[in-house]
Structures are given as structure tokens and as C-alpha cells.
PDB file of C-alpha atoms in Angstrom:
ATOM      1  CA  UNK A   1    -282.046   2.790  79.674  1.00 96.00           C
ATOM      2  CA  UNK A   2    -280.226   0.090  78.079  1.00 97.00           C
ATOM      3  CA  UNK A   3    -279.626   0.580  73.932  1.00 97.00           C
ATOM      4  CA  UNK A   4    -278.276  -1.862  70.667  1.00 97.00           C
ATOM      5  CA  UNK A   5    -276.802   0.388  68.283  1.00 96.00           C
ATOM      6  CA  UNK A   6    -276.899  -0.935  64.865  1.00 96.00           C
ATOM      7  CA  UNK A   7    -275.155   0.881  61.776  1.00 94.00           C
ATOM      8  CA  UNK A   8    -273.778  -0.708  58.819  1.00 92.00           C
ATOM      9  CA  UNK A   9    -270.902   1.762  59.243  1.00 91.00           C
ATOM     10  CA  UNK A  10    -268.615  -0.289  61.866  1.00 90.00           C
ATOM     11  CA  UNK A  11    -266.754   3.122  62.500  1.00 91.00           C
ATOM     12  CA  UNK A  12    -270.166   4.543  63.340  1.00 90.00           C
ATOM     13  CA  UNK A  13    -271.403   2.205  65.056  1.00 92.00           C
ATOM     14  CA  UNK A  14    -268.739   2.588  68.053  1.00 92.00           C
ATOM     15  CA  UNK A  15    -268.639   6.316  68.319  1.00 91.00           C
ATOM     16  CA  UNK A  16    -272.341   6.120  68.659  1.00 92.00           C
ATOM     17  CA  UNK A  17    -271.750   4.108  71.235  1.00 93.00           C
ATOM     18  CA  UNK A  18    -268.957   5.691  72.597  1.00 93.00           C
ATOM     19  CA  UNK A  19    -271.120   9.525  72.556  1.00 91.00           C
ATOM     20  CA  UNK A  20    -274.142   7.613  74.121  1.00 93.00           C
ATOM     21  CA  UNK A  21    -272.012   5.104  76.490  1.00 92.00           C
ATOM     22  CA  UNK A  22    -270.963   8.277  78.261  1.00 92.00           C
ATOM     23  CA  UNK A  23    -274.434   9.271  79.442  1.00 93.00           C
ATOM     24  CA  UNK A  24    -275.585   8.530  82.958  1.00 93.00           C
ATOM     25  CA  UNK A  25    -278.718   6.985  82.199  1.00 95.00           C
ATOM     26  CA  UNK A  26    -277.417   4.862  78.810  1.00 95.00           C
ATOM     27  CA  UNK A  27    -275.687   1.695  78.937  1.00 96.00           C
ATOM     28  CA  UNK A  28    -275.054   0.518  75.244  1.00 96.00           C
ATOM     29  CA  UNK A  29    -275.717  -2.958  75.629  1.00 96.00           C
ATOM     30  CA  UNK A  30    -274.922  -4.204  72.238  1.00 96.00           C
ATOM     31  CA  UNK A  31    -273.708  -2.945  68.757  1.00 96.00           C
ATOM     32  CA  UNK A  32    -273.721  -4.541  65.113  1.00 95.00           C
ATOM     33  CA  UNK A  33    -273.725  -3.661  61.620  1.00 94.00           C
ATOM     34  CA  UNK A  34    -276.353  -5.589  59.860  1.00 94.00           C
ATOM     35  CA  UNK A  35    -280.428  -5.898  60.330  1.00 94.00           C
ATOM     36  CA  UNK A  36    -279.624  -9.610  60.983  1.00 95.00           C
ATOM     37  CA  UNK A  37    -277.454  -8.325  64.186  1.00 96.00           C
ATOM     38  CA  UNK A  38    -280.345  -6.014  65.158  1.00 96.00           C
ATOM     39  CA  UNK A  39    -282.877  -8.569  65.111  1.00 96.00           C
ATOM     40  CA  UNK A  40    -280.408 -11.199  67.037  1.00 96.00           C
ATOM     41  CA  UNK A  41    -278.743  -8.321  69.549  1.00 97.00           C
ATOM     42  CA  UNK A  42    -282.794  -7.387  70.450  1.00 97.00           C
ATOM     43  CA  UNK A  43    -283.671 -10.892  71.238  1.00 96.00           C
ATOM     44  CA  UNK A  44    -280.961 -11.563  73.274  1.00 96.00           C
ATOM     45  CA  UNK A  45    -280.539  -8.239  75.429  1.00 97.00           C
ATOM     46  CA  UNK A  46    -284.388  -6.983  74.948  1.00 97.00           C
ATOM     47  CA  UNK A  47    -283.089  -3.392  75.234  1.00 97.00           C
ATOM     48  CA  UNK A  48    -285.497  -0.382  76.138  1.00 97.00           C
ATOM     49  CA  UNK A  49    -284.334   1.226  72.398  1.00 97.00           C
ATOM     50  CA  UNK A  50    -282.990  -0.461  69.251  1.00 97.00           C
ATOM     51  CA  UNK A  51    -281.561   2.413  67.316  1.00 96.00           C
ATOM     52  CA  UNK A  52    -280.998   1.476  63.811  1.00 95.00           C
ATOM     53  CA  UNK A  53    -279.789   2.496  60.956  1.00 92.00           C
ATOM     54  CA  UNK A  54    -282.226   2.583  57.596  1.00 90.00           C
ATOM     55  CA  UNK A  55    -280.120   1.402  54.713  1.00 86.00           C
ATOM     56  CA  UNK A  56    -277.978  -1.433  55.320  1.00 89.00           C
ATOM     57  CA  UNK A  57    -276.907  -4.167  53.238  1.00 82.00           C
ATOM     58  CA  UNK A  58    -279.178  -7.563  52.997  1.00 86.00           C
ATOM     59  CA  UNK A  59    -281.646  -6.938  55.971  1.00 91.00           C
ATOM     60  CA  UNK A  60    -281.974  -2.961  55.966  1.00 90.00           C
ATOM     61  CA  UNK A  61    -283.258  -1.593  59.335  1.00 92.00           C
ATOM     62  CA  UNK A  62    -287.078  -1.564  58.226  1.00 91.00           C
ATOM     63  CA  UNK A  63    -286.669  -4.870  57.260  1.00 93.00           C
ATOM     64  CA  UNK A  64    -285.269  -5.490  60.854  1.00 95.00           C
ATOM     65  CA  UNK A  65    -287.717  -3.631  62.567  1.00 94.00           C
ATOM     66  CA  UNK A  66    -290.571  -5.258  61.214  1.00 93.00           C
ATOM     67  CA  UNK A  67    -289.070  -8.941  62.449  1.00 95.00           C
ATOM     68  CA  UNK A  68    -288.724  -7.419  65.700  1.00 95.00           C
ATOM     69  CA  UNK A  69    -292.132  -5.301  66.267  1.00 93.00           C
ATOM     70  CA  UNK A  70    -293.862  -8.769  64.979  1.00 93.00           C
ATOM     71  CA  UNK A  71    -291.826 -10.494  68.031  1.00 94.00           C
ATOM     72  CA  UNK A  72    -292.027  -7.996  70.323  1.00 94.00           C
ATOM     73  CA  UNK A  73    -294.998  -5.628  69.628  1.00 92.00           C
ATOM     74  CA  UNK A  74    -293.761  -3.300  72.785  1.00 92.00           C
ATOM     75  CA  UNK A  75    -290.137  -2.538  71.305  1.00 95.00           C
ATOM     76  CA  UNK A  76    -289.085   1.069  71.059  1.00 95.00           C
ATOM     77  CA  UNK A  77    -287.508   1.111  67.617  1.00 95.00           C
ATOM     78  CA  UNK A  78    -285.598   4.535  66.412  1.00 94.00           C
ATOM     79  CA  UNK A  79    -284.257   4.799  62.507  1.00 92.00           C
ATOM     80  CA  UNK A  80    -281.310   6.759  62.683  1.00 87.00           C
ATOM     81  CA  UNK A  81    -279.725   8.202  58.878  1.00 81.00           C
ATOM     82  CA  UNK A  82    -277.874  10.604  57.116  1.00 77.00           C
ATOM     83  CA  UNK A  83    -281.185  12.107  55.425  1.00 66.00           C
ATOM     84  CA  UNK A  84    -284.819  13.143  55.734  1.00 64.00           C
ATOM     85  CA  UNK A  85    -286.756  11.351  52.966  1.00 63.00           C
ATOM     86  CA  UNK A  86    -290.329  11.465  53.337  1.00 63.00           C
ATOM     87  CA  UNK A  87    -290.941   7.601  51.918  1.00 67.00           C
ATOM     88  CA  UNK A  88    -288.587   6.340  54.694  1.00 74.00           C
ATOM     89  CA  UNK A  89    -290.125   8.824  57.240  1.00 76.00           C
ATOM     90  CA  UNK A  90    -294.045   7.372  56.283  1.00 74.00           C
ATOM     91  CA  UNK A  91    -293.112   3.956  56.067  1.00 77.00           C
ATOM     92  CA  UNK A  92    -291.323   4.145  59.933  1.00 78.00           C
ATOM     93  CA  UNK A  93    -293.941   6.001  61.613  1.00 76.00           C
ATOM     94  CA  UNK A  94    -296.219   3.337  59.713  1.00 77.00           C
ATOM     95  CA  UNK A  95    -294.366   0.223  61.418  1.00 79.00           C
ATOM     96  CA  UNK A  96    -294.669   2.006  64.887  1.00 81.00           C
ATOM     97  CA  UNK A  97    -291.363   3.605  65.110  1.00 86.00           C
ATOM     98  CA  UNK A  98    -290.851   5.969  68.147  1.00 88.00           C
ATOM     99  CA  UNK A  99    -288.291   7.951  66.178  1.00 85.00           C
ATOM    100  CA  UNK A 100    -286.284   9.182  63.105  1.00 85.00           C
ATOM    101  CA  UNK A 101    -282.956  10.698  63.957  1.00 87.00           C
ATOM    102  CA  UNK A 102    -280.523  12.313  61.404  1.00 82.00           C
ATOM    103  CA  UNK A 103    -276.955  10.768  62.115  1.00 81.00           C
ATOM    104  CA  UNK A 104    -274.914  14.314  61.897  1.00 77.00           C
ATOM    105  CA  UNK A 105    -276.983  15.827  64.901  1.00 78.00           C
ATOM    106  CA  UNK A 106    -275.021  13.767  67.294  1.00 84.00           C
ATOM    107  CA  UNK A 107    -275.671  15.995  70.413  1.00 84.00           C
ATOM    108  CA  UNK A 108    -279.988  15.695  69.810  1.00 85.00           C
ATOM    109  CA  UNK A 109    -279.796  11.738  70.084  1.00 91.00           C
ATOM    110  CA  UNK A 110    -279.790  11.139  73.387  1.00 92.00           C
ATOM    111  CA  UNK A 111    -282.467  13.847  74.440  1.00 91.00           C
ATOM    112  CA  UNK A 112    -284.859  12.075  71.853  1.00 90.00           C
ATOM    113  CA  UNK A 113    -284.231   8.647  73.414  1.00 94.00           C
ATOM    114  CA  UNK A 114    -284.945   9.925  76.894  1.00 93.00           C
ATOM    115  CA  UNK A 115    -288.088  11.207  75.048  1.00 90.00           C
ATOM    116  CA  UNK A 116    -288.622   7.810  73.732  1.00 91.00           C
ATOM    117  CA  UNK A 117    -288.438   6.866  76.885  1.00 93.00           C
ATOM    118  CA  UNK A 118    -290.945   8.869  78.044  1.00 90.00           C
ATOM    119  CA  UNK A 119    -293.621   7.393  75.540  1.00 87.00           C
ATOM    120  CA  UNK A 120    -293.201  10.564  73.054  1.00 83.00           C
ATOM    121  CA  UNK A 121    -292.392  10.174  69.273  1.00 81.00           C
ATOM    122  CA  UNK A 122    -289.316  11.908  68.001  1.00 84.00           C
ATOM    123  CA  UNK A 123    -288.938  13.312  64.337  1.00 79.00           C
ATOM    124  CA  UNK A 124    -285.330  14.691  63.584  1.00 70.00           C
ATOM    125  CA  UNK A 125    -284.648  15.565  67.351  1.00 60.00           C
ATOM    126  CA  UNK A 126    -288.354  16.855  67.786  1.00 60.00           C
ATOM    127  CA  UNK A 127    -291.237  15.626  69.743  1.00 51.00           C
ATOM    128  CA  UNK A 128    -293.852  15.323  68.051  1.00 54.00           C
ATOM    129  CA  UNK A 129    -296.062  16.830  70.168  1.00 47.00           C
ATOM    130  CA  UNK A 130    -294.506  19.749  70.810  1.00 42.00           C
ATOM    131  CA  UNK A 131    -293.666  20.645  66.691  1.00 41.00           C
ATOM    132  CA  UNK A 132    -296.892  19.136  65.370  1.00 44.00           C
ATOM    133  CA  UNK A 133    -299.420  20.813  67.973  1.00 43.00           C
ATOM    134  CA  UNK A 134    -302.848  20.657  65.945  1.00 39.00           C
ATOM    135  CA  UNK A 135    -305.381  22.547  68.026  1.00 37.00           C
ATOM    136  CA  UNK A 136    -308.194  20.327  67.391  1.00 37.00           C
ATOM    137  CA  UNK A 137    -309.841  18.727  70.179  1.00 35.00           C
ATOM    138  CA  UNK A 138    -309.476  14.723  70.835  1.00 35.00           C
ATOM    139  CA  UNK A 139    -306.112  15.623  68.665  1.00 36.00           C
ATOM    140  CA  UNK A 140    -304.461  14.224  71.984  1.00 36.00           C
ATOM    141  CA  UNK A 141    -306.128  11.358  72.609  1.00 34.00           C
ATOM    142  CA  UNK A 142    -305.498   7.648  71.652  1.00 35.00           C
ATOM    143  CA  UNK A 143    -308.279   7.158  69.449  1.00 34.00           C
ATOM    144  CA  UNK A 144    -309.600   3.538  67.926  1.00 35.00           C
ATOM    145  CA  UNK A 145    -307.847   2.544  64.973  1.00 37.00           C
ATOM    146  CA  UNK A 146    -309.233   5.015  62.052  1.00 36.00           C
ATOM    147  CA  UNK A 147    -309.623   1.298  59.677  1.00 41.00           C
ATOM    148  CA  UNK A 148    -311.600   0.241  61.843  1.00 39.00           C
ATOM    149  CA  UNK A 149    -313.098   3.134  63.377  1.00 42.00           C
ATOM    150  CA  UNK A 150    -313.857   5.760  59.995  1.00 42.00           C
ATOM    151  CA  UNK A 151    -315.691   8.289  62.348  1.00 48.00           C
ATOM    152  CA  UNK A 152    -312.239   8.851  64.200  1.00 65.00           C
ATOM    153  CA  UNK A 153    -310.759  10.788  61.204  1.00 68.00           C
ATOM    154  CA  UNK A 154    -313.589  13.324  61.653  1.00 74.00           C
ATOM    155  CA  UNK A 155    -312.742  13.700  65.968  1.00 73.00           C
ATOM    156  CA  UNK A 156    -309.187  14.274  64.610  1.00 72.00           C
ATOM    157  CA  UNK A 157    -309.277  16.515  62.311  1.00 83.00           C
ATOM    158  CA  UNK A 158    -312.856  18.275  62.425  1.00 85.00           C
ATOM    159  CA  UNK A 159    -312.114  21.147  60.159  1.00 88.00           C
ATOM    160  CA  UNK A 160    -311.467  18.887  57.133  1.00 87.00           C
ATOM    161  CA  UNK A 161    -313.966  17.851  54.492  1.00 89.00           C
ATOM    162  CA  UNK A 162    -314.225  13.898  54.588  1.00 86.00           C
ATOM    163  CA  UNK A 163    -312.751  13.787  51.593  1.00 89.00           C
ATOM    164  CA  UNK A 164    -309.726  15.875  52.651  1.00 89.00           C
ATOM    165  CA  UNK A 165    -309.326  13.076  55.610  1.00 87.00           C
ATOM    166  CA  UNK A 166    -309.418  10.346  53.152  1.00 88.00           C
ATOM    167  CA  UNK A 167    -306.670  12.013  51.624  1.00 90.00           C
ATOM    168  CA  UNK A 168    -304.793  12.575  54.828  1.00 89.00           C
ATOM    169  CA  UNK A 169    -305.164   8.757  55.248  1.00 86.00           C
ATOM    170  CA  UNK A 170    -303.377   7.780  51.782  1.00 87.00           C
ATOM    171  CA  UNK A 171    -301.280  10.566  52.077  1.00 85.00           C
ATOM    172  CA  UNK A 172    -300.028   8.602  55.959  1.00 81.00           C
ATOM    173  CA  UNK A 173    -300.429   5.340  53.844  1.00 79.00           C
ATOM    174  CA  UNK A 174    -296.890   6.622  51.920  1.00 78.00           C
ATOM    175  CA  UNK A 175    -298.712   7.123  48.239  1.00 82.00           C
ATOM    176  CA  UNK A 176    -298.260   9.827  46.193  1.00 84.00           C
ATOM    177  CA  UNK A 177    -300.542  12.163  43.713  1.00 87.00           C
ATOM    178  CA  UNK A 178    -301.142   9.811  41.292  1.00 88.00           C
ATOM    179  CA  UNK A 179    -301.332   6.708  43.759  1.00 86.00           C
ATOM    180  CA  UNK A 180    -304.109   8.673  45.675  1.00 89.00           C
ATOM    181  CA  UNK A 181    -306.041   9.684  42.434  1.00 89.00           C
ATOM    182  CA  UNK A 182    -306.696   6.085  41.546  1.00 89.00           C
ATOM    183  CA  UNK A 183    -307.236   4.674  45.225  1.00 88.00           C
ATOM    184  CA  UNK A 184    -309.863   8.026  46.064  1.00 87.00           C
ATOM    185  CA  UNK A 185    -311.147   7.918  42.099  1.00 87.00           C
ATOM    186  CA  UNK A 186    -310.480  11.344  41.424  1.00 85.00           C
ATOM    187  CA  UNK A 187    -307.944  13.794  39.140  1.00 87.00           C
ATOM    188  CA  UNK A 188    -304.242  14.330  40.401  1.00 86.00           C
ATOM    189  CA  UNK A 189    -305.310  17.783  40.137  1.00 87.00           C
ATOM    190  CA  UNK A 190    -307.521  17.863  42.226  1.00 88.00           C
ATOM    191  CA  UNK A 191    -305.641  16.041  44.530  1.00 89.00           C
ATOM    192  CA  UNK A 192    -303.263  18.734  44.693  1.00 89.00           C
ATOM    193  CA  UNK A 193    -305.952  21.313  46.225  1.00 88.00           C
ATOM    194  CA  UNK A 194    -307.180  19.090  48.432  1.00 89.00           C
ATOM    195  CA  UNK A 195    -303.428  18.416  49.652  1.00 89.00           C
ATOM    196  CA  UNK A 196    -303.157  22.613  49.331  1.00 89.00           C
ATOM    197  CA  UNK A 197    -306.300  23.161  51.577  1.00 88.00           C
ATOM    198  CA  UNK A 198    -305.074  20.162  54.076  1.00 88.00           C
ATOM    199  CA  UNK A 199    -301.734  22.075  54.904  1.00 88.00           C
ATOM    200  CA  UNK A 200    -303.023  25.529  55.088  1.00 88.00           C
ATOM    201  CA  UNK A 201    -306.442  23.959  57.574  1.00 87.00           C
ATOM    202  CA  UNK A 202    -303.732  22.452  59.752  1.00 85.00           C
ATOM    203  CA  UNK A 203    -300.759  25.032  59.296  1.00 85.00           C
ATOM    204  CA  UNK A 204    -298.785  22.392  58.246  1.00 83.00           C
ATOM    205  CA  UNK A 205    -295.787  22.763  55.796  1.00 81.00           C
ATOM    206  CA  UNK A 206    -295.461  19.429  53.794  1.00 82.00           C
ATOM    207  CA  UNK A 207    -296.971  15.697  52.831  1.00 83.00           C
ATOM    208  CA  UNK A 208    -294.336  14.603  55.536  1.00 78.00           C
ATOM    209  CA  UNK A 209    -295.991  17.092  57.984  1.00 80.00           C
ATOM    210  CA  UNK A 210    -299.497  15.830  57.116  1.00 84.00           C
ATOM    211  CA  UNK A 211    -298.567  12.177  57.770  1.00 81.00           C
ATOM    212  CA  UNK A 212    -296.846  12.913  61.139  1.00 77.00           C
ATOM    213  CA  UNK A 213    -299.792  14.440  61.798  1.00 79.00           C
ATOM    214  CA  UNK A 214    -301.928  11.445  61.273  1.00 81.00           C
ATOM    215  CA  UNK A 215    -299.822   9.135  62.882  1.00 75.00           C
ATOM    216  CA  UNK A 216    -299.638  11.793  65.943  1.00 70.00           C
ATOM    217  CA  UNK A 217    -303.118  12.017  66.216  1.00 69.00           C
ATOM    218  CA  UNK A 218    -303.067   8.042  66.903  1.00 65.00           C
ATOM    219  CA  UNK A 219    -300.865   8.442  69.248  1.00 57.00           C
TER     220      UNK A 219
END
């Protein structure tokens, strides 16, 4: 597979692509330091991966990676940063990002590309299939777009109330307790049970875990 690396951090930047340059199947094709290298590095090497770091001066890496997924629809775009932060996670899995690495575990990124590569998502090193295994049947399938399709949300997740799905959706949509009170007309309170009876239906942990599982389900 053939991979731009692009990290604000010059220094990080080339050992990235000195650990990955190594590997049999990865040839680094390109590396940069800004969103405005990532955008021009894709265009002119069309690499299988752009990995990318989030917060980067000017043009950060979402920024970046929504110039390129408008270009190229098909790219396989992976965040790569020194934290987990469930806003950034949301708004990546949102834009159609295959992946969200964490920079320190060095020895997981090239196992998640090759998953990448395989047409799997990748959260912090783990497929999401594998860590976000729902149990509900059609959960696997590549359903029609729930905007445009509402009875999808109930083949997804059939052991939620619709108004626990609806609050799935905002939840994946990146807004918080208060933001989903006023788009679902209800009391933060009791958007906190529905969010407590959403985790313990699905055995999931956090709002993080609930949006993965959305964007999952979607495949």
C-alpha cells in the first residue's frame, strides 16, 4: 500500500515514516506538515491511506480531509493524535474516516492500516467490528442511509425504543445533553436515562461507544 504521512510535527512526521517505510507492504510515498500538504501530497500521489494528523496549524487535518473526501469520495483517510477526545472521534467517523490512531502506540499503526486496507474501520488500534460486536441482526449489513431511510434505525438496533434511536442518531451527530434536549424536545434529564438504558441495551461503555456503534452499523 502506498501512504502520505502528514504531522505538523516535522520530527514526527519522518519517524513515522521511517517505522512504516520499513514494512514490506508500505511505501511512504509522501510526507508534510500542514493540511494544505495533505490535500496537495493526495492529489498528486493518490495514495491507498492519507494518515493525518488532527490539530495542525491553518488547515487542521479535518479540515483537510473534508477537501479531499469531496475530491475523492473513495480516499481512505486515518486521523492519527496524541489523544482520544470523543468530539474529534464523532466528527471523523462522521466525514467517513477509516480510522483514529493514537500517535504513542507506534507498533498498532501499521496493523490498522492493513485493516484499512481490508475495508475495516479502526478505532485506537481496534477494528471496529471485532470491539463493537452488537448482536443484533442486519447489525452487519450496509444498510440505506438512516436520513433517508428512518426504518433502518429500527433493523439496527431492534431492542431500542424509537426514541432511544433518535437519540443514538444525535448522540452520532456529535451533540451533547443539552444539544439533544432541544433538537428531540425533551428534558436533559431525561436524556440522561435514555443515554443510561442505550449503553446498558447494547453493553456499551460510553457516548463515544454509542456513536461508533452507529456509524458501524452503516458500515
Amino acid at each position: 500500500m502506498r501512504v502520505i504521512v502528514v504531522d505538523d510535527d516535522e520530527v514526527v512526521a519522518s519517524s513515522l515514516a521511517i517505522v512504516l517505510g520499513v514494512q514490506d507492504d508500505i511505501e511512504v510515498a509522501g510526507t508534510g506538515s500542514s493540511g494544505s500538504d495533505a490535500v496537495a501530497l493526495y492529489e498528486r500521489h493518490r495514495p491507498d491511506i492519507a494518515l493525518l494528523d488532527i490539530q495542525m496549524p491553518q488547515v487542521s487535518g479535518l479540515e483537510a480531509a473534508d477537501r479531499i473526501l469531496d475530491a475523492y469520495p473513495d480516499a481512505r483517510i486515518v486521523f492519527l493524535t496524541t489523544f482520544s477526545d470523543d468530539e474529534y472521534i464523532v466528527r471523523a467517523l462522521r466525514q467517513g474516516a477509516r480510522g483514529y490512531l493514537i500517535k504513542q502506540d507506534v507498533a498498532a499503526i501499521a496493523p490498522a492500516l492493513r485493516s484499512v486496507m481490508r475495508g475495516q474501520r479502526v478505532l485506537e488500534g481496534e477494528v471496529l467490528e471485532r470491539a463493537f460486536s452488537l448482536g443484533s441482526e442486519g447489525a452487519g449489513a450496509a444498510p440505506q442511509t438512516p436520513q433517508t431511510q428512518p426504518t433502518s434505525l429500527e433493523k439496527l438496533f431492534p431492542q431500542l425504543t424509537n426514541r432511544e434511536r433518535e437519540v443514538v442518531k444525535l448522540v452520532a451527530e456529535g451533540l451533547d445533553n443539552r444539544g439533544i434536549a432541544q433538537a428531540a424536545c425533551m428534558g436533559e434529564g431525561t436524556v440522561r436515562n435514555h443515554i443510561s438504558s442505550i449503553l446498558a441495551k447494547l453493553g456499551l461503555e460510553n457516548r463515544t461507544q454509542i456513536a461508533v456503534a452507529y456509524y458501524r452499523a452503516q458500515g
